[in-house]
């Protein structure tokens, strides 16, 4: 089912020549690499309910940014892939937002539905690094 859903998104976004899912893996052809990036779902017959998996989440056509969601037991993460440059980075955040000049990324850490930290990351030496802010003032 993930294969059909991800390939439908890839086709809808017009990137099916670069992004395809085959069975338990997403393959992404990017610039500056001979071989594609590969994101493989983990599978264990002993922990069927907790197997982490990837899925396509969003694509920003104007900036060529693909967002991949990874779901796993007790958490999730997001990976941003720039299809134009081949840059990619994992983030343990929710609801990523990239600034128009792609210099900053903002995301949220949350547990049990409550936001714990607002993360502001700045692009430095090719990767995003940063700090977090508490959304509420501790008493």
CSV table of N, CA and C in Angstrom, one decimal, residues 28-38 81-82 84-88 127:
chain,number,residue,atom,x,y,z
A,28,UNK,N,15.8,7.8,-4.6
A,28,UNK,CA,15.8,9.2,-5.1
A,28,UNK,C,17.0,9.5,-5.8
A,29,UNK,N,16.8,9.8,-7.1
A,29,UNK,CA,18.0,10.2,-8.0
A,29,UNK,C,18.2,11.7,-7.7
A,30,UNK,N,19.4,12.0,-7.3
A,30,UNK,CA,19.7,13.4,-7.0
A,30,UNK,C,21.0,13.8,-7.7
A,31,UNK,N,21.2,15.1,-7.9
A,31,UNK,CA,22.4,15.7,-8.5
A,31,UNK,C,23.6,15.3,-7.7
A,32,UNK,N,24.8,15.2,-8.3
A,32,UNK,CA,26.1,15.0,-7.7
A,32,UNK,C,26.2,13.6,-7.1
A,33,UNK,N,25.4,12.6,-7.5
A,33,UNK,CA,25.5,11.3,-7.0
A,33,UNK,C,25.3,10.3,-8.2
A,34,UNK,N,26.1,9.3,-8.3
A,34,UNK,CA,26.0,8.3,-9.3
A,34,UNK,C,24.8,7.3,-9.0
A,35,UNK,N,24.8,7.0,-7.7
A,35,UNK,CA,23.7,6.1,-7.2
A,35,UNK,C,22.7,6.9,-6.4
A,36,UNK,N,21.4,6.4,-6.4
A,36,UNK,CA,20.4,7.1,-5.8
A,36,UNK,C,20.5,7.0,-4.2
A,37,UNK,N,19.9,8.0,-3.6
A,37,UNK,CA,19.7,7.9,-2.1
A,37,UNK,C,18.6,6.8,-1.9
A,38,UNK,N,18.8,6.0,-0.9
A,38,UNK,CA,17.8,4.9,-0.6
A,38,UNK,C,17.4,5.0,0.8
A,81,UNK,N,15.2,16.5,1.4
A,81,UNK,CA,16.1,16.2,0.3
A,81,UNK,C,15.9,17.3,-0.7
A,82,UNK,N,17.1,18.0,-1.1
A,82,UNK,CA,17.1,19.0,-2.1
A,82,UNK,C,17.4,18.2,-3.4
A,84,UNK,N,17.7,19.4,-6.4
A,84,UNK,CA,18.6,20.1,-7.3
A,84,UNK,C,20.0,20.0,-6.9
A,85,UNK,N,20.3,19.9,-5.6
A,85,UNK,CA,21.7,19.8,-5.1
A,85,UNK,C,22.2,18.5,-4.6
A,86,UNK,N,21.2,17.6,-4.2
A,86,UNK,CA,21.6,16.3,-3.6
A,86,UNK,C,21.7,16.4,-2.1
A,87,UNK,N,21.6,17.6,-1.5
A,87,UNK,CA,21.7,17.7,-0.1
A,87,UNK,C,20.5,17.1,0.6
A,88,UNK,N,20.8,16.4,1.7
A,88,UNK,CA,19.7,15.8,2.5
A,88,UNK,C,20.1,15.8,4.0
A,127,UNK,N,25.1,22.3,6.4
A,127,UNK,CA,24.0,21.6,7.2
A,127,UNK,C,23.3,22.6,8.1
